[in-house]
Coordinates of C-alpha atoms in Angstrom, one line a residue:
X143 CA -24.5 40.7 14.9
X144 CA -24.9 43.8 17.0
X145 CA -25.3 46.2 14.3
X146 CA -27.8 43.9 12.6
X147 CA -29.6 43.8 16.0
X148 CA -29.8 47.4 16.5
X149 CA -31.0 47.8 13.0
X150 CA -33.7 45.7 13.7
X151 CA -35.0 47.0 16.9
X152 CA -35.2 50.5 15.4
X153 CA -36.7 49.2 12.8
X154 CA -39.3 47.0 15.6
X155 CA -40.1 50.1 17.6
X156 CA -41.0 52.3 14.9
X157 CA -43.4 49.9 13.0
X158 CA -44.6 48.3 16.3
X159 CA -45.8 52.0 17.3
X160 CA -47.9 52.6 14.2
X161 CA -49.2 48.9 14.0
X162 CA -50.2 49.0 17.6
X163 CA -51.8 52.4 17.5
X164 CA -53.6 51.3 14.0
X165 CA -55.1 48.1 16.0
X166 CA -56.4 50.2 19.0
X167 CA -57.7 52.7 16.9
X168 CA -59.8 49.6 14.8
X169 CA -60.7 48.4 18.2
X170 CA -62.4 51.0 20.0
X171 CA -64.3 52.2 16.2
X172 CA -65.6 48.4 16.3
X173 CA -66.5 48.3 20.0
X174 CA -68.7 51.6 19.4
X175 CA -70.0 50.5 16.3
X176 CA -72.8 47.7 15.8
X177 CA -72.5 43.9 15.2
X178 CA -73.4 42.6 11.8
X179 CA -75.4 40.0 13.5
X180 CA -77.7 42.2 15.6
X181 CA -80.5 44.3 14.5
X182 CA -81.2 48.4 15.4
X183 CA -84.2 47.3 17.4
X184 CA -82.5 44.9 19.8
X185 CA -79.6 47.6 20.5
X186 CA -82.4 50.0 21.5
X187 CA -84.0 47.8 24.0
X188 CA -80.7 46.6 25.5
X189 CA -78.2 49.6 25.1
X190 CA -74.8 48.7 25.8
X191 CA -73.0 50.5 28.6
X192 CA -70.4 53.1 28.0
X193 CA -67.2 52.1 29.1
X194 CA -64.5 54.7 30.2
X195 CA -60.7 54.2 29.8
X196 CA -58.5 56.3 31.5
X197 CA -55.3 58.0 30.0
X198 CA -53.1 55.8 32.0
X199 CA -55.0 52.6 31.2
X200 CA -54.9 53.5 27.5
X201 CA -51.1 54.0 27.5
X202 CA -51.0 50.7 29.2
X203 CA -53.1 48.9 26.5
X204 CA -50.6 50.4 24.1
X205 CA -47.4 49.2 25.5
X206 CA -48.8 46.0 25.9
X207 CA -49.8 45.7 22.5
X208 CA -46.8 47.0 21.1
X209 CA -44.8 44.6 23.5
X210 CA -46.9 41.9 22.1
X211 CA -46.1 42.7 18.7
X212 CA -42.6 43.1 19.1
X213 CA -42.5 39.4 20.6
X214 CA -44.3 38.0 17.4
X215 CA -42.0 40.1 15.5
X216 CA -38.8 39.1 17.0
X217 CA -39.8 35.5 16.5
X218 CA -40.1 36.0 13.0
X219 CA -37.1 37.7 12.7
X220 CA -35.2 35.0 14.6
X221 CA -36.6 32.3 12.4
X222 CA -35.8 34.4 9.0
X223 CA -32.2 34.7 10.6
X224 CA -32.1 31.2 11.3
X225 CA -32.9 30.2 7.5
X226 CA -30.4 33.0 6.5
X227 CA -27.6 31.8 8.7
X228 CA -28.7 28.3 9.2
X229 CA -25.6 26.5 10.8
X230 CA -23.5 24.2 8.8
X231 CA -24.9 20.4 8.6
X232 CA -22.4 17.9 10.9
X233 CA -19.5 17.6 9.0
X234 CA -19.2 13.9 7.4
X235 CA -15.4 13.1 7.1
X236 CA -14.1 11.7 4.1
X237 CA -11.3 9.3 4.4
X238 CA -10.9 8.1 0.9
X239 CA -7.3 7.7 0.1
X240 CA -5.7 8.4 -3.4
X241 CA -1.8 8.4 -4.1
X242 CA -0.5 11.5 -5.5
X243 CA 1.7 11.0 -8.6
X244 CA 3.4 14.1 -10.3
X245 CA 2.1 14.4 -14.0
X246 CA 4.6 13.1 -16.7
X247 CA 6.4 15.9 -18.0
X248 CA 8.1 16.9 -21.4
X249 CA 11.0 14.8 -22.2
X250 CA 13.8 15.9 -25.0
X251 CA 14.7 13.5 -27.1
X252 CA 18.0 14.7 -27.0
X253 CA 18.6 14.2 -23.4
X254 CA 16.2 11.4 -22.8
X255 CA 15.5 9.3 -25.9
X256 CA 13.9 6.2 -24.0
X257 CA 10.5 5.6 -22.2
X258 CA 9.9 2.5 -20.4
X259 CA 6.8 1.6 -18.8
X260 CA 4.4 -1.2 -17.3
X261 CA 1.2 -2.1 -18.8
X262 CA -1.9 -1.7 -16.7
X263 CA -5.1 -3.0 -17.3
X264 CA -7.0 -1.7 -14.3
X265 CA -10.1 0.3 -14.8
X266 CA -11.1 1.2 -11.4
X267 CA -10.1 5.3 -11.5
X268 CA -12.7 5.2 -14.4
X269 CA -15.3 3.7 -12.7
X270 CA -15.0 5.4 -9.3
X271 CA -14.8 8.8 -11.2
X272 CA -18.1 8.1 -12.8
X273 CA -19.6 7.7 -9.3
X274 CA -18.6 10.7 -8.3
X275 CA -19.9 12.8 -11.1
X276 CA -23.3 10.7 -11.2
X277 CA -23.7 12.1 -7.4
X278 CA -23.0 15.7 -8.7
X279 CA -19.5 15.8 -7.4
X280 CA -16.1 16.6 -9.4
X281 CA -13.2 14.3 -8.4
X282 CA -9.6 15.0 -6.6
X283 CA -7.4 15.4 -8.9
X284 CA -5.3 12.2 -7.5
X285 CA -8.4 9.9 -8.2
X286 CA -7.7 10.2 -12.2
X287 CA -5.6 7.9 -13.6
X288 CA -5.2 8.8 -17.3
X289 CA -4.4 5.2 -18.2
X290 CA -7.1 3.6 -16.6
X291 CA -9.6 6.1 -18.3
X292 CA -8.4 4.8 -21.9
X293 CA -8.1 1.0 -21.0
X294 CA -11.8 1.1 -19.5
X295 CA -13.2 1.1 -23.1
X296 CA -12.7 -2.0 -25.8
X297 CA -11.2 -1.2 -29.1
X298 CA -11.4 -3.2 -32.1
X299 CA -7.2 -3.7 -32.5
X300 CA -6.2 -6.6 -34.6
X301 CA -5.1 -9.7 -32.8
X302 CA -1.9 -10.3 -34.8
X303 CA 0.2 -7.9 -36.9
X304 CA 2.5 -8.1 -39.7
X305 CA 5.6 -7.4 -38.3
X306 CA 6.5 -11.3 -38.6
X307 CA 6.1 -12.0 -34.3
X308 CA 4.8 -15.4 -35.3
X309 CA 1.4 -16.7 -34.4
X310 CA 2.6 -17.8 -31.1
X311 CA 2.5 -14.4 -29.8
X312 CA -0.2 -14.0 -27.3
X313 CA -0.7 -10.0 -28.7
X314 CA 0.5 -7.7 -31.2
X315 CA 1.5 -3.9 -31.2
X316 CA -0.8 -1.8 -33.1
X317 CA 1.1 1.8 -33.9
X318 CA -0.7 4.9 -35.2
X319 CA 0.1 8.4 -35.5
X320 CA -1.8 11.8 -36.6
X321 CA -1.9 15.4 -35.8
X322 CA -3.2 16.7 -32.5
X323 CA -6.6 18.0 -32.2
X324 CA -5.8 20.2 -29.4
X325 CA -2.5 21.6 -30.6
X326 CA -0.9 22.8 -34.1
X327 CA 2.3 21.3 -35.2
X328 CA 2.1 18.6 -32.4
X329 CA 1.0 14.8 -33.1
X330 CA -0.6 12.2 -31.2
X331 CA 0.8 8.5 -31.3
X332 CA -0.8 5.4 -30.2
X333 CA 0.8 2.1 -29.1
X334 CA -1.8 -0.6 -28.7
X335 CA -2.1 -4.2 -27.8
X336 CA -4.4 -6.8 -28.0
X337 CA -4.7 -10.1 -26.2
X338 CA -5.6 -13.3 -28.0
X339 CA -8.9 -14.8 -26.7
X340 CA -8.3 -18.9 -25.8
X341 CA -10.6 -21.5 -26.3
X342 CA -12.5 -21.5 -23.2
X343 CA -13.3 -25.4 -23.5
X344 CA -9.6 -25.9 -23.1
X345 CA -9.1 -24.6 -19.8
X346 CA -9.2 -27.1 -17.0
X347 CA -11.2 -25.2 -14.5
X348 CA -11.4 -22.1 -12.4
X349 CA -10.7 -22.3 -8.8
X350 CA -12.1 -19.1 -7.3
X351 CA -12.0 -18.0 -3.6
X352 CA -14.6 -15.1 -2.8
X353 CA -12.4 -13.2 0.1
X354 CA -15.3 -10.7 1.3
X355 CA -15.4 -8.0 3.8
X356 CA -18.3 -7.9 6.2
X357 CA -16.7 -5.7 8.7
X358 CA -19.2 -2.8 9.9
X359 CA -18.0 -0.4 7.5
X360 CA -19.8 -2.5 4.4
X361 CA -23.2 -2.0 6.1
X362 CA -24.4 0.3 3.2
X363 CA -26.3 -0.3 0.2
X364 CA -23.6 0.1 -2.1
X365 CA -21.2 -2.0 -0.2
X366 CA -22.2 -5.6 0.8
X367 CA -25.7 -5.9 -0.9
X368 CA -23.9 -4.8 -4.0
X369 CA -20.9 -7.0 -3.7
X370 CA -23.4 -10.4 -3.0
X371 CA -25.6 -9.5 -6.0
X372 CA -22.2 -8.8 -8.2
X373 CA -20.6 -12.7 -7.2
X374 CA -24.1 -14.0 -7.9
X375 CA -23.6 -12.6 -11.4
X376 CA -20.0 -14.3 -11.6
X377 CA -21.6 -17.4 -10.1
X378 CA -24.2 -18.0 -12.9
X379 CA -21.2 -18.4 -15.5
X380 CA -19.2 -21.2 -13.7
X381 CA -19.5 -24.7 -14.3
X382 CA -19.1 -28.2 -12.9
X383 CA -15.2 -27.9 -13.5
X384 CA -15.3 -24.9 -11.6
X385 CA -14.9 -24.5 -7.8
X386 CA -15.8 -21.7 -5.4
X387 CA -14.9 -20.9 -2.0
X388 CA -16.1 -18.1 0.8
X389 CA -13.9 -16.6 3.1
X390 CA -15.1 -13.6 5.2
X391 CA -13.5 -11.4 7.3
X392 CA -14.5 -8.9 10.1
X393 CA -13.1 -8.5 13.4
X394 CA -12.0 -12.2 12.7
X395 CA -12.3 -14.4 9.9
X396 CA -14.0 -17.6 8.7
X397 CA -15.1 -20.0 6.2
X398 CA -18.8 -19.5 5.1
X399 CA -18.3 -22.1 1.9
X400 CA -15.7 -24.9 1.5
X401 CA -14.7 -25.6 -1.9
X402 CA -17.9 -26.3 -3.8
X403 CA -18.1 -27.3 -7.6
X404 CA -19.7 -24.5 -9.9
X405 CA -22.2 -26.0 -11.0
X406 CA -23.9 -26.1 -7.2
X407 CA -25.2 -22.7 -7.8
X408 CA -28.1 -22.6 -5.3
X409 CA -25.9 -23.7 -2.4
X410 CA -23.3 -20.9 -3.6
X411 CA -25.9 -18.1 -3.8
X412 CA -27.5 -19.2 -0.3
X413 CA -24.2 -18.9 1.3
X414 CA -23.6 -15.3 -0.3
X415 CA -27.2 -14.1 0.6
X416 CA -26.7 -15.3 4.3
X417 CA -24.0 -12.6 4.7
X418 CA -24.6 -9.2 7.2
X419 CA -21.8 -6.5 8.0
X420 CA -20.8 -5.8 11.5
X421 CA -17.5 -5.4 13.6
X422 CA -14.1 -4.0 12.7
X423 CA -11.8 -5.2 9.6
X424 CA -8.8 -7.9 10.2
X425 CA -7.7 -7.6 6.5
X426 CA -4.6 -9.7 6.9
X427 CA -6.4 -12.5 8.8
X428 CA -8.6 -13.2 6.1
X429 CA -6.4 -12.9 3.1
X430 CA -4.3 -15.6 4.5
X431 CA -7.2 -17.6 5.3
X432 CA -8.4 -17.2 1.4
X433 CA -4.9 -18.1 0.1
X434 CA -5.3 -21.3 2.3
X435 CA -8.4 -22.2 1.0
X436 CA -7.1 -21.5 -3.0
X437 CA -4.0 -23.9 -2.1
X438 CA -6.4 -26.6 -0.8
X439 CA -8.9 -26.2 -4.2
X440 CA -6.0 -25.6 -6.6
X441 CA -6.4 -26.7 -10.1
X442 CA -3.1 -27.5 -12.1
X443 CA -3.1 -25.9 -15.2
X444 CA -6.3 -24.0 -14.7
X445 CA -6.9 -20.7 -13.1
X446 CA -6.5 -20.2 -9.3
X447 CA -7.4 -16.6 -8.1
X448 CA -8.7 -15.1 -5.0
X449 CA -11.4 -12.2 -5.5
X450 CA -10.8 -9.8 -2.9
X451 CA -13.9 -7.5 -2.5
X452 CA -13.9 -4.9 0.2
X453 CA -13.7 -1.4 0.9
X454 CA -10.2 -1.1 1.8
X455 CA -10.7 0.0 5.0
X456 CA -8.4 -2.6 7.0
X457 CA -8.6 -1.1 10.6
X458 CA -7.5 -3.9 13.0
X459 CA -5.0 -6.6 13.0
X460 CA -1.8 -6.0 11.1
X461 CA -2.3 -2.6 9.5
X462 CA 1.2 -2.5 8.1
X463 CA 0.0 -2.4 4.5
X464 CA 3.6 -3.3 3.1
X465 CA 3.8 -6.6 5.0
X466 CA 0.4 -7.3 3.6
X467 CA 1.8 -6.6 0.1
X468 CA 4.8 -9.0 0.6
X469 CA 2.5 -11.7 1.8
X470 CA 0.6 -11.4 -1.6
X471 CA 3.6 -11.4 -3.5
X472 CA 4.7 -14.5 -1.8
X473 CA 1.8 -16.3 -2.6
X474 CA 1.5 -15.2 -6.3
X475 CA 4.9 -17.3 -6.7
X476 CA 2.5 -20.4 -5.9
X477 CA 0.5 -19.5 -9.1
X478 CA -2.5 -18.1 -7.0
X479 CA -3.5 -14.4 -8.4
X480 CA -5.2 -11.7 -6.6
X481 CA -8.0 -9.4 -8.2
X482 CA -9.6 -6.7 -6.1
X483 CA -12.9 -5.6 -6.6
X484 CA -13.8 -1.9 -4.9
X485 CA -17.1 -0.8 -3.4
X486 CA -18.7 2.0 -1.6
X487 CA -17.5 5.8 -1.0
X488 CA -16.8 7.7 2.5
X489 CA -13.8 5.5 3.8
X490 CA -12.6 4.1 0.3
X491 CA -8.9 3.0 0.0
X492 CA -8.1 3.3 -3.6
X493 CA -4.4 3.1 -3.6
X494 CA -4.3 0.2 -1.2
X495 CA -6.8 -1.9 -3.6
X496 CA -4.4 -1.0 -6.4
X497 CA -1.2 -2.0 -4.5
X498 CA -3.0 -5.1 -3.5
X499 CA -3.9 -6.2 -7.2
X500 CA -0.4 -5.1 -8.5
X501 CA 1.3 -7.3 -5.9
X502 CA -0.8 -10.3 -6.4
X503 CA -0.7 -10.3 -10.6
X504 CA -4.2 -9.6 -10.8
X505 CA -6.3 -6.3 -11.8
X506 CA -8.4 -3.8 -10.2
X507 CA -12.1 -2.9 -10.9
X508 CA -14.4 -0.3 -8.9
X509 CA -17.9 -1.6 -8.6
X510 CA -20.4 1.4 -8.5
X511 CA -23.7 -0.3 -10.0
X512 CA -24.7 -3.7 -10.8
X513 CA -24.0 -2.8 -14.5
X514 CA -20.5 -2.7 -14.0
X515 CA -20.3 -5.8 -12.3
X516 CA -21.9 -7.4 -15.1
X517 CA -19.3 -5.9 -17.2
X518 CA -16.4 -7.2 -15.0
X519 CA -17.5 -10.3 -14.2
X520 CA -19.7 -11.4 -17.1
X521 CA -18.8 -9.8 -20.3
X522 CA -15.2 -9.5 -19.6
X523 CA -15.0 -12.4 -17.4
X524 CA -12.1 -14.1 -19.4
X525 CA -10.2 -11.0 -19.5
X526 CA -10.8 -10.2 -15.5
X527 CA -9.6 -13.9 -14.6
X528 CA -7.6 -15.8 -17.2
X529 CA -3.8 -14.5 -17.7
X530 CA -2.2 -14.9 -21.1
X531 CA 1.0 -13.2 -20.5
X532 CA 2.7 -11.5 -17.4
X533 CA 5.4 -8.9 -16.5
X534 CA 4.7 -7.0 -19.7
X535 CA 6.7 -4.0 -20.4
X536 CA 6.8 -1.6 -23.3
X537 CA 9.8 0.5 -24.1
X538 CA 9.8 3.4 -27.0
X539 CA 13.0 4.6 -28.6
X540 CA 12.8 7.9 -30.2
X541 CA 14.7 9.1 -33.3
X542 CA 16.4 11.9 -32.5
X543 CA 16.5 13.3 -36.4
X544 CA 12.7 13.3 -36.6
X545 CA 11.4 13.8 -32.9
X546 CA 12.2 17.2 -30.3
X547 CA 10.4 16.4 -27.5
X548 CA 7.5 13.9 -26.2
X549 CA 5.3 13.2 -23.4
X550 CA 3.7 9.9 -22.2
X551 CA 0.2 10.6 -21.0
X552 CA -0.6 8.6 -17.8
X553 CA 1.2 5.6 -16.6
X554 CA 2.7 7.7 -14.1
X555 CA 2.9 4.8 -11.3
X556 CA 4.0 2.6 -13.9
X557 CA 7.0 4.1 -14.7
X558 CA 10.3 1.7 -15.1
X559 CA 14.2 2.5 -15.5
X560 CA 15.6 1.9 -18.8
X561 CA 17.7 -0.8 -17.3
X562 CA 14.7 -2.6 -16.0
X563 CA 13.4 -3.3 -19.5
X564 CA 15.5 -6.4 -19.8
X565 CA 15.7 -7.6 -16.4
X566 CA 13.3 -10.3 -16.1
X567 CA 13.5 -10.1 -12.0
X568 CA 11.6 -6.9 -12.4
X569 CA 7.7 -7.1 -12.0
X570 CA 5.6 -5.8 -14.4
X571 CA 1.6 -5.8 -15.6
X572 CA -0.5 -8.9 -16.5
X573 CA -2.7 -8.8 -19.7
X574 CA -5.8 -11.0 -19.9
X575 CA -7.5 -12.9 -22.3
X576 CA -9.0 -10.6 -25.0
X577 CA -7.6 -7.9 -23.2
X578 CA -7.0 -4.0 -24.9
X579 CA -4.0 -1.9 -23.8
X580 CA -3.7 1.3 -25.4
X581 CA -1.2 3.9 -24.5
X582 CA -0.8 7.7 -26.1
X583 CA 2.0 9.9 -26.8
X584 CA 2.2 13.5 -27.4
X585 CA 4.7 14.3 -29.8
X586 CA 6.7 17.5 -31.0
X587 CA 8.7 16.9 -34.3
X588 CA 11.8 18.9 -35.2
X589 CA 10.1 20.8 -38.1
X590 CA 7.8 22.0 -35.3
X591 CA 7.6 25.4 -34.2
X592 CA 5.5 24.8 -31.2
X593 CA 7.4 23.3 -28.9
X594 CA 7.6 23.1 -24.8
X595 CA 11.3 23.3 -24.5
X596 CA 13.6 26.1 -25.6
X597 CA 16.8 24.3 -27.7
X598 CA 20.1 24.2 -25.7
X599 CA 22.7 26.4 -27.0
X600 CA 26.1 24.4 -26.7
X601 CA 24.5 20.8 -27.3
X602 CA 23.0 22.3 -31.0
X603 CA 26.8 23.2 -31.7
X604 CA 28.2 19.7 -30.6
X605 CA 25.7 17.8 -32.6
X606 CA 26.5 19.7 -35.6
X607 CA 30.0 19.0 -35.5
X608 CA 29.6 15.5 -34.4
X609 CA 30.7 13.5 -37.7
X610 CA 28.6 10.4 -36.3
X611 CA 25.5 11.6 -36.2
X612 CA 25.3 13.1 -39.9
X613 CA 24.2 9.9 -41.4
X614 CA 21.3 7.9 -39.9
X615 CA 20.2 4.9 -41.7
X616 CA 16.8 4.7 -39.7
X617 CA 16.0 8.5 -41.0
X618 CA 12.5 7.5 -42.0
X619 CA 11.5 5.9 -38.5
X620 CA 9.8 7.8 -35.9
X621 CA 10.5 5.6 -32.8
X622 CA 11.2 1.8 -32.2
X623 CA 8.4 0.2 -29.8
X624 CA 9.8 -3.0 -27.9
X625 CA 7.6 -5.1 -25.9
X626 CA 8.8 -7.9 -23.3
X627 CA 6.5 -10.3 -21.8
X628 CA 6.8 -13.7 -20.2
X629 CA 4.4 -16.9 -21.1
X630 CA 2.1 -17.5 -18.1
X631 CA 4.2 -20.6 -17.5
X632 CA 7.8 -19.4 -18.0
X633 CA 10.3 -17.1 -16.5
X634 CA 12.2 -15.9 -19.4
X635 CA 10.8 -13.1 -21.3
X636 CA 10.2 -13.0 -25.1
X637 CA 10.7 -9.6 -27.1
X638 CA 8.7 -8.1 -30.1
X639 CA 9.7 -5.3 -31.8
X640 CA 7.9 -2.8 -34.3
X641 CA 9.1 0.5 -36.0
X642 CA 6.9 3.7 -36.3
X643 CA 7.1 4.9 -39.7
X644 CA 7.2 8.7 -40.6
X645 CA 5.0 8.0 -43.4
X646 CA 2.4 6.7 -40.9
X647 CA 1.3 10.1 -40.3
X648 CA -2.2 11.0 -41.0
X649 CA -4.5 13.7 -40.3
X650 CA -6.4 13.4 -37.3
X651 CA -9.8 13.1 -39.0
X652 CA -8.6 10.2 -41.2
X653 CA -7.8 8.2 -38.0
X654 CA -10.1 5.6 -37.0
X655 CA -12.8 5.9 -34.7
X656 CA -10.9 4.0 -31.6
X657 CA -8.0 6.1 -32.2
X658 CA -10.2 9.8 -31.8
X659 CA -12.3 8.4 -29.1
X660 CA -9.1 7.4 -27.2
X661 CA -8.2 10.6 -27.7
X662 CA -11.2 12.3 -26.2
X663 CA -11.0 10.5 -23.3
X664 CA -7.6 11.5 -22.9
X665 CA -8.7 15.2 -23.1
X666 CA -11.6 14.4 -20.7
X667 CA -9.1 13.1 -17.9
X668 CA -6.7 16.1 -18.3
X669 CA -9.6 18.4 -17.6
X670 CA -10.8 16.8 -14.9
X671 CA -7.1 16.8 -13.7
X672 CA -7.0 20.4 -14.2
X673 CA -3.7 19.8 -16.0
X674 CA -1.7 22.6 -17.3
X675 CA -0.8 20.5 -20.7
X676 CA -3.6 20.9 -23.2
X677 CA -4.9 24.0 -21.7
X678 CA -6.9 24.9 -24.8
X679 CA -9.3 22.1 -24.4
X680 CA -13.2 22.7 -23.6
X681 CA -15.7 20.2 -22.7
X682 CA -17.5 21.2 -25.8
X683 CA -14.9 20.2 -27.8
X684 CA -14.3 16.7 -26.4
X685 CA -18.2 15.9 -26.6
X686 CA -18.0 16.7 -30.4
X687 CA -14.8 14.7 -30.8
X688 CA -16.4 11.8 -28.8
X689 CA -19.7 11.9 -30.5
X690 CA -18.0 11.7 -34.0
X691 CA -16.0 8.7 -32.8
X692 CA -18.4 6.9 -31.0
X693 CA -18.6 4.0 -33.4
X694 CA -20.1 0.6 -32.7
X695 CA -21.0 0.8 -28.9
X696 CA -22.5 -2.4 -28.3
X697 CA -23.2 -1.7 -24.5
X698 CA -23.6 1.7 -24.6
X699 CA -20.2 2.5 -22.6
X700 CA -19.3 5.2 -25.1
X701 CA -22.5 7.2 -24.8
X702 CA -22.2 6.9 -21.1
X703 CA -18.9 8.5 -21.4
X704 CA -20.2 11.3 -23.5
X705 CA -22.9 12.1 -20.9
X706 CA -20.2 12.2 -18.0
X707 CA -18.6 14.8 -20.1
X708 CA -21.8 16.6 -20.2
X709 CA -22.6 16.3 -16.4
X710 CA -18.8 17.6 -15.9
X711 CA -19.1 20.6 -17.6
X712 CA -22.4 21.5 -16.1
X713 CA -20.7 20.8 -12.5
X714 CA -18.1 23.0 -13.4
X715 CA -20.0 25.8 -14.5
X716 CA -22.0 25.5 -11.3
X717 CA -19.1 25.8 -9.3
X718 CA -17.9 28.7 -11.3
X719 CA -21.4 30.3 -11.0
X720 CA -21.8 30.0 -7.1
X721 CA -23.0 33.6 -5.6
X722 CA -21.3 35.6 -3.0
X723 CA -23.7 34.9 0.1
X724 CA -22.6 38.3 1.5
X725 CA -24.3 40.2 -1.0
X726 CA -27.6 38.3 -0.8
X727 CA -30.8 40.3 0.8
X728 CA -32.9 39.2 4.0
X729 CA -36.5 39.2 3.4
X730 CA -38.4 39.2 6.7
X731 CA -42.0 39.1 6.1
X732 CA -44.3 39.1 9.2
X733 CA -47.4 38.1 7.2
X734 CA -48.3 41.6 6.4
X735 CA -47.7 43.2 10.0
X736 CA -44.3 45.0 9.1
X737 CA -44.3 44.1 5.2
X738 CA -41.1 43.4 3.4
X739 CA -37.7 44.8 5.7
X740 CA -34.7 44.2 3.3
X741 CA -31.2 44.2 4.9
X742 CA -27.8 43.8 3.8
X743 CA -26.5 41.5 6.8
X744 CA -23.0 40.9 8.2
X745 CA -21.5 37.4 7.7
X746 CA -21.8 35.7 11.2
X747 CA -19.7 32.6 12.4
X748 CA -22.4 30.4 13.8
X749 CA -21.3 28.6 17.3

C-alpha cells in the first residue's frame, strides 16, 4: 500500500505543479485582457487599476493552488482506489446440508458378482440443482444424487413384461443393454420398473394432513408464499371423499384447520392464505400433532399421509434427528405415510428431508417454482400419494463367463447387503401408482480390452483348473435380475426374476429414446459431480445426445434439461475464464486535470 501511495504522490506533485502554473498564467492573461461583454470605449473611460503582485504573494498563490489541486486529485484517487479495492460485501452464510456419499466404484464379477440395492423414487436432488443453475451457480458435488436425476423424468416402459410373472404383479422388469456412447468396448445396461395405475374411483378416500413450517426462516418469497400456492393446487384436485387438516409449527405448534372435506375448497384455501411466518422452529412438536390429526381422521383402505412442507431448519425442541426418525418409523406401522416437500435456500436441509421421507415410507420432492408444484401435486398426484408396493429391492447377479466388471450408477445411499434381499425385516423403498424407476449399470464384458481392473494372477490359474467352472448352462445370460416387493397390505414379500440375455446387446443408436435420454442425464450428473469416471464426456456431447433422444416431451421437461446443460456449460466456462485481478490496470481519470495514470497495483487486504 505504501508503494502505491509513494508512486501516486510523486506523480501528483509533478502534475500539480504543471497544472497550477498553467492555470496561474491563464488567470493573469485573462485578467489583463478585455472582457467579451465590454466595448473598447468603456475600457478607455474606466481604466482598470493595475495590481502589483509581489514574488512572495505569487509563490503563495502557486502553493495554495497546488494544494487545492492535490486535494482534488487525492479525492479522485481515493474514490478510484475504493472502486478497485472495494471491500467484500457482507458474507451470507450458507448452511445448506448435504450428505456426502462415496461414489460407487468398479466391482469385479469374480470377487463380487452380486449387486443389491433399494429402489428410490425421490426427485428432490434434480429440482434443487435446477434452482442453483438457474440462479447462476454450479452445485456442490454432494447435492447431486444420480438416481434422482434419472427418476425425475417419466419413461414409456410397458407395465407388464412377458416373463410370466402374472397379471397380479404391480409392475414388471424391463431390461435393455447397448454399447456405451462414452467409452469403447464398454456397455450400458438398464433395469426399469413401471408401476401400474389403479382405478382412482376405487380408492375410498385420501386423508391428508398438511404439516407446515411457519417459522421465521420461512419468511421468504420462495418459501411460505410458494408453499401455500402449491398446496392450493393440490386442494383443487380433492373431492368430498377426501379429508384435509392443517397443522403449523414454529416455536410452538397448533391446528389451523380441523379435518375438513376435500370439496370444501374455499375453507381450505382460506386457512392456507391466513398463514404468516415468524419465530423459531420446533419440528418434532409439529410432527407429533400432525400424526395425531391423521389418526383422528384415518380412512381405512384409503390414503393416509402427512405432507411435511419446510426448509428442514429445525432449530428448537428435540433437535436429535435420529429420535425424530424413530418417531416417524413408529407411526408408519399404523399405516400413515410421510411425504416431504422442500422449499427455499441458504439454510436448506436436504439430508434431513430425504431421511424423514425414507423413514415415513414416503417420497421427497423439492419445490423450486410453481411449475414443479404442479408436476408433483397435480400431474403426478397419484404417484406422489398412492403407494402400490413397499420395500422394493433389486438384486442383480452377473455371469462370470461373460461379464468382467460392473458399476452401479448412483443409488449410493440405497445400497443393501446381499443377505438383506431375502430378509423381509429390512426396510426398502416404496413405489407409487404409475411411477417409473430406472437404474443403469456400466458393464465391461470379458471380451473387452478396456477394463478398469487388472486381472489377478493366481485366481486366473485357479479358475482355469477348476473343473466345476468349465461348463455353464447359463452361458447365454449376462445377468439375472431379481426383484422383491411387498403388497401394500402384506408383510410377506413376493419375488420376480428376469434374465438379461447376451443377444439383447444392441448399438447405442438403435436403442429407444428413453434409453438414450436416461444415459444423457447420467452423463450430465457425472459432469456436475466432476466424477473421475467417464472423463471423456463433454457438455456438447450430452446436449447432442439429449436432443437426439428428446422424443415425446409433453410437458417440456426434457427440453428444459437440455437448457440446463447449456447453462451449466456456460457457467463452467465462466469460472474457468475468470481473469487474474492482480494483473489489471487502474485508470484514474481526473476529468482532464491529470489525464489517465496507469499503475500496476499491489493486492491489498481491506480491513
